Coordinates of C-alpha atoms in Angstrom, one line a residue:
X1 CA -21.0 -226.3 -153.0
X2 CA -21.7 -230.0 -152.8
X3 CA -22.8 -232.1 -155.9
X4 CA -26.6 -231.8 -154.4
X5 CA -26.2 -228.6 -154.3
X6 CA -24.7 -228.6 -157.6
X7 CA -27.3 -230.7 -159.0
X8 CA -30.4 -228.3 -157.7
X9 CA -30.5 -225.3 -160.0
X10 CA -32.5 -222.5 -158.8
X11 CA -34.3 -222.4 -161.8
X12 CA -35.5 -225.8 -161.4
X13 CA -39.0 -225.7 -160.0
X14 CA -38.6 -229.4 -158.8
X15 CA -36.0 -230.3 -156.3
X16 CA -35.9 -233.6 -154.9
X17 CA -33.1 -234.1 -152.1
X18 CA -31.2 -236.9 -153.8
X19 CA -27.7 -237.0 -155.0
X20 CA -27.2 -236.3 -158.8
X21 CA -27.6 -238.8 -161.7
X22 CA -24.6 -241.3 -162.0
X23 CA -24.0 -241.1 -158.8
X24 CA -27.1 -243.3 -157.3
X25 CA -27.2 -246.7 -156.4
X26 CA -28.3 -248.9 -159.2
X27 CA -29.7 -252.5 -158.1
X28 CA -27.1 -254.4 -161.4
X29 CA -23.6 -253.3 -160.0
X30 CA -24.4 -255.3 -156.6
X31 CA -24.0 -258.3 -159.3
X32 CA -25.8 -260.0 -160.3
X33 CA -27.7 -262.0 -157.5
X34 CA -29.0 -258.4 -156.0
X35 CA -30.3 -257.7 -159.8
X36 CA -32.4 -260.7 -160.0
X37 CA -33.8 -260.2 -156.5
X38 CA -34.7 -256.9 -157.5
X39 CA -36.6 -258.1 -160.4
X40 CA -38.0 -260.7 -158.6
X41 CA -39.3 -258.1 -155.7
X42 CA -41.1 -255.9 -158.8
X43 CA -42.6 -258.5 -161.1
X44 CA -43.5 -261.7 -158.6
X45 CA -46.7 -260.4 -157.5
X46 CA -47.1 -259.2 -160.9
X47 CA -47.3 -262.6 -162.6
X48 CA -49.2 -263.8 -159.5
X49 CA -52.2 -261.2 -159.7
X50 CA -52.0 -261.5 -164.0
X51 CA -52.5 -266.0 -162.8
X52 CA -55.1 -265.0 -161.0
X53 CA -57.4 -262.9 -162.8
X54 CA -56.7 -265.4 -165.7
X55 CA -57.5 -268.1 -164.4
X56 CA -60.6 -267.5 -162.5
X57 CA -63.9 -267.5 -164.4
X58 CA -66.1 -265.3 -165.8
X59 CA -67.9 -262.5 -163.8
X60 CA -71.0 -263.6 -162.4
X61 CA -72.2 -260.7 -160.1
X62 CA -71.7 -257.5 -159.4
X63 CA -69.5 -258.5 -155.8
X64 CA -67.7 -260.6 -158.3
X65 CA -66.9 -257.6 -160.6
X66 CA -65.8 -255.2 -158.2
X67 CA -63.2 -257.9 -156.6
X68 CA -61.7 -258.4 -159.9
X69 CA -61.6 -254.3 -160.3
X70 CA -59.6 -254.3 -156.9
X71 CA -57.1 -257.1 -158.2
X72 CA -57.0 -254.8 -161.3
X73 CA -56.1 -251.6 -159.4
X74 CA -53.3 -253.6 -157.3
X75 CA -52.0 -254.6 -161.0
X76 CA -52.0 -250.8 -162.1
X77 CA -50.2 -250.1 -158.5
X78 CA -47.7 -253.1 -159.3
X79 CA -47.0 -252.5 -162.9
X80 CA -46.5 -248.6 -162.2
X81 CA -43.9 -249.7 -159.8
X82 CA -42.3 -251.8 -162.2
X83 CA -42.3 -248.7 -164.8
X84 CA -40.9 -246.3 -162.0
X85 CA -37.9 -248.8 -161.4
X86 CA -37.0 -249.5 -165.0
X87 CA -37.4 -246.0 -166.1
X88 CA -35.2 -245.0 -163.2
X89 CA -32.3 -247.6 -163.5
X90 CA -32.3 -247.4 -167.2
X91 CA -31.5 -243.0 -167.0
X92 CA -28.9 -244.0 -164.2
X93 CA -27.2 -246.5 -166.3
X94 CA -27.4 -243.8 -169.6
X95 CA -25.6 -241.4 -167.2
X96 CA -22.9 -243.9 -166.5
X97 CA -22.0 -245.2 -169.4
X98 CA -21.5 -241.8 -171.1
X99 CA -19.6 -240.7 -168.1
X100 CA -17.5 -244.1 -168.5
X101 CA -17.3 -243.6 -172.2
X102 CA -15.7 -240.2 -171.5
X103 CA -13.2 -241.2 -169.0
X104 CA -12.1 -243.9 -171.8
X105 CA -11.4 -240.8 -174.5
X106 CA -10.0 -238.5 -171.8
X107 CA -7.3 -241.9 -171.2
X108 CA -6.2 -241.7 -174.8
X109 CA -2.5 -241.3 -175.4
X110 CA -2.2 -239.2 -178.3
X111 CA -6.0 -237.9 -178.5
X112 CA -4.8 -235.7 -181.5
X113 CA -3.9 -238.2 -183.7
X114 CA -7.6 -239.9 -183.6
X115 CA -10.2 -237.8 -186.0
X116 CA -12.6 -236.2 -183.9
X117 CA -16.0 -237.8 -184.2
X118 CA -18.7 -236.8 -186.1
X119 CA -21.2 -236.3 -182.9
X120 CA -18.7 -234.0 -181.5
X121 CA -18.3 -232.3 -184.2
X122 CA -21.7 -231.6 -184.6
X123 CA -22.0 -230.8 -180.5
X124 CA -18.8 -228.1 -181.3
X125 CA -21.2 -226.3 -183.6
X126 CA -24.6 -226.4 -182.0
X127 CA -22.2 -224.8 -178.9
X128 CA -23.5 -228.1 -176.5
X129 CA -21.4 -230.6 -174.5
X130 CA -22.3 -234.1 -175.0
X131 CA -21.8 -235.3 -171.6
X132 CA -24.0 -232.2 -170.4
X133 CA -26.8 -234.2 -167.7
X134 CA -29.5 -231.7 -169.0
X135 CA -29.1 -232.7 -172.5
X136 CA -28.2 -236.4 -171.6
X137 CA -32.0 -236.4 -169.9
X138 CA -33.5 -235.1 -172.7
X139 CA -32.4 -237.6 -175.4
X140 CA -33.5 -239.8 -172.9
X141 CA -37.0 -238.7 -172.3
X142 CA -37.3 -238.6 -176.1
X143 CA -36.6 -242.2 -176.2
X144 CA -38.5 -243.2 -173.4
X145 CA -41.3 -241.0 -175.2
X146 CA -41.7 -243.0 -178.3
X147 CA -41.3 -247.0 -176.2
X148 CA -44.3 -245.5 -174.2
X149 CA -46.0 -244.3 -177.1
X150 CA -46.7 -241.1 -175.0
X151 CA -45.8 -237.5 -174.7
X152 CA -42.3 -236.2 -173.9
X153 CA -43.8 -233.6 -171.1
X154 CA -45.6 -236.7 -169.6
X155 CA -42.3 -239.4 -169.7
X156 CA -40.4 -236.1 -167.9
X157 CA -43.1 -236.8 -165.2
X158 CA -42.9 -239.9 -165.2
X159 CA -39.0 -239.6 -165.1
X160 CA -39.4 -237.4 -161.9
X161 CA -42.0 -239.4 -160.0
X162 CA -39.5 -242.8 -160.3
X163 CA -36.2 -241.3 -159.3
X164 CA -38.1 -240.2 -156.3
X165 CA -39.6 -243.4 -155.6
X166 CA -36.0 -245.7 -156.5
X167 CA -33.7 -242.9 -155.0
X168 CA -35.6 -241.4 -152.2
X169 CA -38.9 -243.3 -150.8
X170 CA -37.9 -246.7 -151.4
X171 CA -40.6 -247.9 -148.8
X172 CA -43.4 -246.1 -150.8
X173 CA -41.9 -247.9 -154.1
X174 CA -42.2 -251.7 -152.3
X175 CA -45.7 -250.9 -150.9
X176 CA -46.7 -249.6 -154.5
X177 CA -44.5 -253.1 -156.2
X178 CA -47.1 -255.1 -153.9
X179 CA -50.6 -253.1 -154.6
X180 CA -50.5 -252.0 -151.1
X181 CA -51.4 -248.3 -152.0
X182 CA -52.3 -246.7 -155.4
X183 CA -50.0 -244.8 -157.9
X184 CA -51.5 -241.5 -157.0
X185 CA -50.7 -241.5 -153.4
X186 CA -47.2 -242.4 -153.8
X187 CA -46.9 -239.4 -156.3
X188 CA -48.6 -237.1 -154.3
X189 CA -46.0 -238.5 -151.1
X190 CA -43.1 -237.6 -154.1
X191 CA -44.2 -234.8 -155.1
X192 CA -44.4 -232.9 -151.4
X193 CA -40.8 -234.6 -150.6
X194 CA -39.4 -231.8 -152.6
X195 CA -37.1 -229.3 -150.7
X196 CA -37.2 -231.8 -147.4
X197 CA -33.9 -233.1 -145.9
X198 CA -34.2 -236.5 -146.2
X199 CA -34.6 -237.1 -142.6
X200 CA -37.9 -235.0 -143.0
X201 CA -38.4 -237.2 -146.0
X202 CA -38.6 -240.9 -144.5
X203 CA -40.5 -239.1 -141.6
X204 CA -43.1 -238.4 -143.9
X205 CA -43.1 -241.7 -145.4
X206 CA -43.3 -243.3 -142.3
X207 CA -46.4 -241.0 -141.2
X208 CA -48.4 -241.6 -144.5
X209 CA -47.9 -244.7 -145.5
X210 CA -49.9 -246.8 -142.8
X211 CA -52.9 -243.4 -144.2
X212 CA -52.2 -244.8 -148.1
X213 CA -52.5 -248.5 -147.1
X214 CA -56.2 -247.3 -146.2
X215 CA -57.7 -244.0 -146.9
X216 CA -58.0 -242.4 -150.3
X217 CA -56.0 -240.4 -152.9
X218 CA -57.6 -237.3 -151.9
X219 CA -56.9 -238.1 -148.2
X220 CA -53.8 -238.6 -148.9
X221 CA -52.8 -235.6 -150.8
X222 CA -53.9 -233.1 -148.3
X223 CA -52.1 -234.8 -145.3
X224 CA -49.1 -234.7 -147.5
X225 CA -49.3 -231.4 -148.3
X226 CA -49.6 -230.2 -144.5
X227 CA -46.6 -232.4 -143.9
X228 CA -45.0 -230.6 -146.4
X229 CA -45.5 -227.1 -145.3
X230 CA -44.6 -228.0 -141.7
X231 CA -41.3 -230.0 -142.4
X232 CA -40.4 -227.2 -145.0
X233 CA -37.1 -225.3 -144.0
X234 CA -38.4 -221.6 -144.8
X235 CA -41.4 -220.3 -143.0
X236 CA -44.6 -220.8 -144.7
X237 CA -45.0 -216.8 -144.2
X238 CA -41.6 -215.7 -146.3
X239 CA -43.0 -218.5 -148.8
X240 CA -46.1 -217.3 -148.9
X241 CA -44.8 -213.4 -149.3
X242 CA -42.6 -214.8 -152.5
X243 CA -45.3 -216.4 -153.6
X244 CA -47.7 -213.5 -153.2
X245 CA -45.1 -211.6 -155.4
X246 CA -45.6 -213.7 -158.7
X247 CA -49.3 -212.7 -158.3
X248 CA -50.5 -212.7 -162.1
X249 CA -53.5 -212.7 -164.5
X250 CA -53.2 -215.1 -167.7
X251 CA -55.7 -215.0 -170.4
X252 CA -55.7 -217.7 -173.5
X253 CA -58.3 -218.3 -176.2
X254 CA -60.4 -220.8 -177.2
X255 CA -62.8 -222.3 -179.6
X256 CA -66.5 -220.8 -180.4
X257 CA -65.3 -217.2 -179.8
X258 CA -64.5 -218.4 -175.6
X259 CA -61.6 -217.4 -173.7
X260 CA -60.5 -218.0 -170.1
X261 CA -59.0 -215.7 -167.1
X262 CA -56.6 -217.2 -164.8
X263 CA -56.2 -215.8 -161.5
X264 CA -53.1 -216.7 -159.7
X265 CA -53.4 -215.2 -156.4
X266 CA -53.3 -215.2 -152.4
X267 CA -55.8 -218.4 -151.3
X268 CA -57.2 -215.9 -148.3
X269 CA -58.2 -213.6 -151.6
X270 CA -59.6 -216.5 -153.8
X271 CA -61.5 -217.8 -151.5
X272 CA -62.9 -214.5 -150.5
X273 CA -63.9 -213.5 -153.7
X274 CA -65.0 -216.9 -154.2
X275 CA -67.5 -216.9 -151.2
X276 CA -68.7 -213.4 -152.0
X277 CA -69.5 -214.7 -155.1
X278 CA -71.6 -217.5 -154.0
X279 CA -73.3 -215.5 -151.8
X280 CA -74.8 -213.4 -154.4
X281 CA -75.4 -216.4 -156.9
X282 CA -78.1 -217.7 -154.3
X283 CA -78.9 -214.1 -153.0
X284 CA -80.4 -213.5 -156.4
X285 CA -81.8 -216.3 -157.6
X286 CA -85.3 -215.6 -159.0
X287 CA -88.0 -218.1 -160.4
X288 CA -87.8 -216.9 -163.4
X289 CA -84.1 -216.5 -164.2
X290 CA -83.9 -219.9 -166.3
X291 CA -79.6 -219.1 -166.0
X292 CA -77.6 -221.9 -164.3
X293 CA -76.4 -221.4 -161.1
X294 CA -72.3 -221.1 -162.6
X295 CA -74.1 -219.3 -165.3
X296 CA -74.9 -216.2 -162.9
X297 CA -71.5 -216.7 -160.9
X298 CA -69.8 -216.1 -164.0
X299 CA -71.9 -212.8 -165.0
X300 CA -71.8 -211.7 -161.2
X301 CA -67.7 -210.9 -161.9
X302 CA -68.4 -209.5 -165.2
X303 CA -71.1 -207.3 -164.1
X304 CA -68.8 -206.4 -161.0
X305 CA -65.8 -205.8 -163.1
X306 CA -67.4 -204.6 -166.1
X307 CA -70.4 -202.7 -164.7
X308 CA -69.5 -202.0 -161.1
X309 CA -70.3 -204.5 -158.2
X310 CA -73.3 -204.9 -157.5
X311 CA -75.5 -202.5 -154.6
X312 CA -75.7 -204.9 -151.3
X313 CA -76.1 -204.4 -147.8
X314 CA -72.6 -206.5 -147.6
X315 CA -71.4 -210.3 -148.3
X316 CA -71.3 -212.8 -145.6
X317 CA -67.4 -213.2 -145.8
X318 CA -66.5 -212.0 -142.6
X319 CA -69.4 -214.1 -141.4
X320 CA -68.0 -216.9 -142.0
X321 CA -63.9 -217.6 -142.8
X322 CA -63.3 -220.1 -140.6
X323 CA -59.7 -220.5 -139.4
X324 CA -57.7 -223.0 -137.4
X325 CA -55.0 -221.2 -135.0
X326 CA -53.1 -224.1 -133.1
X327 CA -52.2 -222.1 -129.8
X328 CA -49.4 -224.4 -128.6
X329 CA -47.7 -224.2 -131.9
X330 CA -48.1 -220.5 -132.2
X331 CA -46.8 -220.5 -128.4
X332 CA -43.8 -223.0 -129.2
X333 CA -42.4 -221.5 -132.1
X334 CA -44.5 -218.2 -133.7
X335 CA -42.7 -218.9 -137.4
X336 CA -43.1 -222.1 -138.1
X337 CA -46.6 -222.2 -136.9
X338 CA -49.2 -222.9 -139.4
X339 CA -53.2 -222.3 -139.2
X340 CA -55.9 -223.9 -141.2
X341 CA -58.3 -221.6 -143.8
X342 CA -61.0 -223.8 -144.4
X343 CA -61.7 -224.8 -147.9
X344 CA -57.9 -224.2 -148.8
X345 CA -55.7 -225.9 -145.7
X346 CA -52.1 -224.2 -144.5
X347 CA -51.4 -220.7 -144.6
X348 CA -49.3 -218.4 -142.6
X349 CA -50.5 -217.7 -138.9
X350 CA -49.6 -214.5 -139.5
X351 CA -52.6 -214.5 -142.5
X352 CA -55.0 -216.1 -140.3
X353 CA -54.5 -213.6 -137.4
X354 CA -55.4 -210.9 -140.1
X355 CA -58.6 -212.9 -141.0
X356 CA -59.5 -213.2 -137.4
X357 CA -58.8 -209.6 -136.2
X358 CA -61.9 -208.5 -138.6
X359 CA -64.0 -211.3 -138.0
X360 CA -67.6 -210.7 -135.9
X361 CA -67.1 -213.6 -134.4
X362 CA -64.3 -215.8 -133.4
X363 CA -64.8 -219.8 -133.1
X364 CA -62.2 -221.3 -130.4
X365 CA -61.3 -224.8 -131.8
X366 CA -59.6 -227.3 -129.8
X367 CA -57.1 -229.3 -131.4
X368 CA -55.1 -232.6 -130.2
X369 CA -51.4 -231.7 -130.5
X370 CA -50.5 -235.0 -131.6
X371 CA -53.3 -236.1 -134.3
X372 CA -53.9 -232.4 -135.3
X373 CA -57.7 -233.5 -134.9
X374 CA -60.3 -230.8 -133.7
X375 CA -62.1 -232.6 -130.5
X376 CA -64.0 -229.8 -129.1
X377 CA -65.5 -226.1 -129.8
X378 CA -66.1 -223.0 -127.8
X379 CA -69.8 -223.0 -126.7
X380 CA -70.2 -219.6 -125.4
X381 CA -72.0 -218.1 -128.0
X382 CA -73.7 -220.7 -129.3
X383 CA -76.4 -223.3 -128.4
X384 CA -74.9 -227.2 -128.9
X385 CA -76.5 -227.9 -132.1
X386 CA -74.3 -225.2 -133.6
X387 CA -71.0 -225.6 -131.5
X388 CA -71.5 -229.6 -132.8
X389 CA -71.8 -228.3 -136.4
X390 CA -69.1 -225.9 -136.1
X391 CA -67.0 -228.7 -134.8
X392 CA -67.5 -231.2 -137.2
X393 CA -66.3 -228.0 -139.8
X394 CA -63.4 -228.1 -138.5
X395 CA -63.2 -231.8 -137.9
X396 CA -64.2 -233.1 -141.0
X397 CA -63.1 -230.3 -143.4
X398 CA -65.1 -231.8 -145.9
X399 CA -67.7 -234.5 -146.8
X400 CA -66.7 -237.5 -144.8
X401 CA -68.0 -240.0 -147.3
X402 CA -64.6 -242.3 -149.2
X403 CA -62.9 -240.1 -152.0
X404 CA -65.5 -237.0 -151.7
X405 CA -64.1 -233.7 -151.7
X406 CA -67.0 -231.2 -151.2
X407 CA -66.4 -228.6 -148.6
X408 CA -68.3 -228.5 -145.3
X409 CA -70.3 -225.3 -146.2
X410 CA -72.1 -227.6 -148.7
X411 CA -72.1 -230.5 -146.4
X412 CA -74.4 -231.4 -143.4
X413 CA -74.7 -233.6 -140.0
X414 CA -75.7 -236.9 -140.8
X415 CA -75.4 -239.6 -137.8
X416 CA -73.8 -242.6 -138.6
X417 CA -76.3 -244.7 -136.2
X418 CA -79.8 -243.3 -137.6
X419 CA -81.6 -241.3 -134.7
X420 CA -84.5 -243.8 -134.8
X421 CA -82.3 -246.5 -134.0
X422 CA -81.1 -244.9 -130.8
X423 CA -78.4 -242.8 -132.4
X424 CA -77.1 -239.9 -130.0
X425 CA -76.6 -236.0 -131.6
X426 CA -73.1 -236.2 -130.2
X427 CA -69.4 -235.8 -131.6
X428 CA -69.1 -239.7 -131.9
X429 CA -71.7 -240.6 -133.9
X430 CA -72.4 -237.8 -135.9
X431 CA -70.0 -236.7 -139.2
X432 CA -70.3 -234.3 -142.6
X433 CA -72.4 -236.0 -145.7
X434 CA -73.1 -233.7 -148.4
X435 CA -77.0 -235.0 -149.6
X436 CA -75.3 -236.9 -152.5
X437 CA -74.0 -239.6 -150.3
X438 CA -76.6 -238.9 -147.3
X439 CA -78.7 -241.0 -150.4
X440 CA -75.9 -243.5 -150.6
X441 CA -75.6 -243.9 -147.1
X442 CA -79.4 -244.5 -146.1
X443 CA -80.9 -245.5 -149.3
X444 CA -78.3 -247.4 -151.2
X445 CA -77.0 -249.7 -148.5
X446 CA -73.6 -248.0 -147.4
X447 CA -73.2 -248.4 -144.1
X448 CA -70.6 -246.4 -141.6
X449 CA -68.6 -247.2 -138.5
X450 CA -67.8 -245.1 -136.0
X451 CA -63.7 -245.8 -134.9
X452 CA -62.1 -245.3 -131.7
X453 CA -59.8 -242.7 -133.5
X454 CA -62.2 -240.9 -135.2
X455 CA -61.9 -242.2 -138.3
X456 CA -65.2 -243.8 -140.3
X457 CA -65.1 -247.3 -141.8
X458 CA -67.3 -247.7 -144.8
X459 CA -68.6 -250.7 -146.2
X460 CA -70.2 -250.7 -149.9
X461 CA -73.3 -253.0 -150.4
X462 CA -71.4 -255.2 -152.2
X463 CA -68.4 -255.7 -149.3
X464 CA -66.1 -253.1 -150.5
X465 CA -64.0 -251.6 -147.4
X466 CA -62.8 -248.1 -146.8
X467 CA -61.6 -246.2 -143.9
X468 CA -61.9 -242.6 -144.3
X469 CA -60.0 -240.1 -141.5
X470 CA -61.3 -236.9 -140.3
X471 CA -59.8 -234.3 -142.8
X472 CA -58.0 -232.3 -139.6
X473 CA -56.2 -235.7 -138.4
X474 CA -52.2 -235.6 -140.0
X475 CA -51.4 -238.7 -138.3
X476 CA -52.6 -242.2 -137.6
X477 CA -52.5 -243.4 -134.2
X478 CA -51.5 -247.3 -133.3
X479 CA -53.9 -248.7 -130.9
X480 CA -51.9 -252.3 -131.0
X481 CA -49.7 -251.7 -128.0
X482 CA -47.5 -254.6 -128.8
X483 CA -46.2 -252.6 -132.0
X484 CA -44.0 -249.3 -132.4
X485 CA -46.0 -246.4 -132.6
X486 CA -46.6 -244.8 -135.8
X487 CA -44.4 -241.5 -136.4
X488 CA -46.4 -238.8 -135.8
X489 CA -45.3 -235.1 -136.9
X490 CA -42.5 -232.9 -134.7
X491 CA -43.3 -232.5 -130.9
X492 CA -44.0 -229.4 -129.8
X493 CA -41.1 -228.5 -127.0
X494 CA -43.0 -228.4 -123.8
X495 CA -41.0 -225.2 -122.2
X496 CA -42.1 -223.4 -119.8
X497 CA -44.0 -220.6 -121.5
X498 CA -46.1 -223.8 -122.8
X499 CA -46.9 -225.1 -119.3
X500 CA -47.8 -222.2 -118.0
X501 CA -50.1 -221.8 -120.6
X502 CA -51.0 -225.5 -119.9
X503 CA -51.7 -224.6 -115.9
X504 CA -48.6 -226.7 -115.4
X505 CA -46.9 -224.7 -113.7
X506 CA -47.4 -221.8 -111.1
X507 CA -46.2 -218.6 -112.7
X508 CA -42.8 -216.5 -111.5
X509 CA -43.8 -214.8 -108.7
X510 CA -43.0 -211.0 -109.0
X511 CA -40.0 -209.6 -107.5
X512 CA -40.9 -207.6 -103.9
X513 CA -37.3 -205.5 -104.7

């Protein structure tokens, strides 16, 4: 077993793939030169942006305000960095110096003639090592506790999130010292990294960070979790089964006489129960019921589990779970194929063939194999309004407007050049807006771009810029030809089951023998 492996219990529900403490590089024993250059790298921007904001004057306008927030975010990005680094380096150099101050007593000539040491005395009785990491980490999360003035469960978070940024995405950590992209994207890139090889690792930073310099935390977070289920080494469907296994109901109480049920269960059955329940929320809505609408979704499951479910002609689930099956994938390799269940994101292809088999209907949606972006719909059953809309579902995944995570079933086709200036109903210049931001957009003095890729640019009244990609796209394409592409995810092999699929090549002609 190596010391990676060592280090990675099984027990521990967070497993990052980097080599155990006291064995990492620390910035101070390059000397000192490389130490002050590493300081310099975290706090120079730091004092910069703190100059800055100082020294210019008051606010005077709203535009003025919300340039001064952005320097203050970049601050928060920097200063977070800075936290990650210390709070890194400091546990590493804890962990070597009690390793160092080990070696020194193990070195002793005549060990028994020295009186053993209160500590270890104490350690002999409470049935603990001293030099054991787990307990070395914990005294040091204490510590680190009470100089943050914050909660131990939070520093071990905090303690997490920075060895992954100084020991494992070191990229993600300068682009974060320089208020390039916010803290919440780089955690989110940490937090997926776990059970990658490291190769898969820089791939992913590589692939998200030119997204974080741009798009928004939310963005973010649900391309890093795709790129997490595809770079995993297990099969989302024997993950999935395991998972499915720990199934569980949890129940706590609260104040007022209240309690809460937690479900912990398959997405495909959440979101079916969840639908179903929606369905019947508006189904019976009446005039005169003066109930809220999450009033009567929560006494729909009560008066199905309490009273019986209600008497219906049937839900609209199976009219609509819309599912993303990539055929090439599924083609190239069956097990590490993954589909998309909308309003949730990866599952097993073997789950969404299920969902499909007992569907009415079944929406083809074409996919580009490189971007992951839905660029076209089946139209045989439908007229073009309705293939558009059920394109820009599985384009958008959810309202296209900056940060806004409401699904597509609440959102609806606005186009971004208005219809009485010209605008076309076409794939280009139309995108998902629930009504909230169909307001901001053409009564607040938003304004949206259309981009070659696919991808929106927004631009606030007051200036503010934003570029929001399609929720299907994984990947950001390069259109500056004189650079190096931008990673993309793994190829899919092009073998000859592929091409034939493809119409690239002429099938084997049947033996006449």
């Amino acid at each position: 077993m190596s010391k990676r492996e060592a280090f990675h219990r099984k027990d521990d529900p967070r497993r990052l793939p980097i080599s155990p403490p006291g064995t990492r590089h620390i910035p101070g024993i390059d000397g000192l030169w490389a130490a002050n250059l590493d300081k310099d790298n975290l706090f120079t921007q730091i004092a910069a942006t703190a100059t800055r904001l100082y020294e210019q004057p008051p606010v005077s306008s709203s535009a003025q305000g919300l340039e001064r927030l952005k320097a203050i975010a970049r601050l928060h990005s920097m200063l977070d960095a800075a936290e990650a680094a210390i709070l890194a380096d400091s546990y590493e150099y804890l962990v070597a110096e009690t390793v160092s101050q080990g070696s020194q007593e193990s070195l002793l000539d005549d060990p028994e003639d020295i009186e053993e040491p209160v500590e270890d005395q104490s350690a002999c009785f409470y049935g603990v090592n001293r030099s054991d990491e787990s307990l070395i980490r914990s005294s040091f999360v204490a510590e680190a506790a009470v100089a943050l003035r914050s909660s131990e469960r939070k520093v071990q978070d905090k303690l997490f999130f920075a060895e992954g940024l100084r020991h494992l995405c070191p990229d993600i950590l300068d682009a974060l010292s320089v208020g390039e992209i916010t803290t919440r994207s780089a955690q989110e890139i940490v937090k997926h990294s776990q059970d990658l090889a490291p190769e898969d690792v820089q791939l992913m930073q590589q692939t998200l960070l030119p997204i974080a310099r741009q798009a928004t935390d939310s963005a973010v977070a649900q391309r890093a979790r795709k790129m997490h289920e595809r770079l995993h080494p297990k099969p989302i469907e024997e993950r999935h089964k395991k998972s499915a296994e720990d199934r569980k109901v949890i129940y706590w109480h609260e104040a007022n006489g209240m309690s809460v049920i937690q479900l912990h269960l398959p997405a495909e059955k959440a979101l079916a129960i969840i639908n179903t329940v929606n369905w019947h929320a508006v189904r019976n809505a009446d005039p005169d019921d003066h109930r809220t609408e999450q009033q009567r979704r929560l006494d729909i499951i009560c008066d199905a589990l309490l009273d019986g479910w209600p008497a219906t002609e049937g839900t609209p689930l199976k009219a609509r779970v819309a599912v993303t099956i990539p055929a090439l994938e599924m083609l190239a390799d069956p097990k590490r194929a993954l589909a998309d269940l909308e309003g949730y994101g990866p599952i097993p292809v073997g789950t969404a063939l299920l969902i499909a088999k007992d569907a009415p209907s079944f929406i083809k949606v074409l996919t580009d194999p490189w971007s992951g972006a839905a660029i076209d719909v089946g139209r045989e059953k439908y007229r073009p309004s309705k293939a558009l809309r059920d394109l820009l579902r599985s384009r958008d995944v959810v309202c296209r407007f900056p940060g806004c995570n409401r699904p597509a079933e609440s959102a609806e086709i606005d186009h971004i050049e208005a219809w009485a200036k010209g605008g076309h109903t076409t794939r280009s210049n139309t995108h998902l807006l629930c009504k909230r931001h169909q307001m901001f957009k053409h009564v607040l003095g938003w304004q949206a771009t259309y981009l070659p890729d696919g991808s929106v640019n927004w631009r606030s009244p007051n200036g503010m810029i934003c570029i929001e990609l399609p929720g299907s796209v994984t990947s950001v394409q390069n259109f500056d030809f004189e650079k190096e592409q931008t990673p993309m995810l793994p190829t899919i092999e092009l073998n000859d089951r592929v091409r034939r699929v493809l119409g690239w090549l002429e099938p084997p002609e049947e033996s006449t023998a």
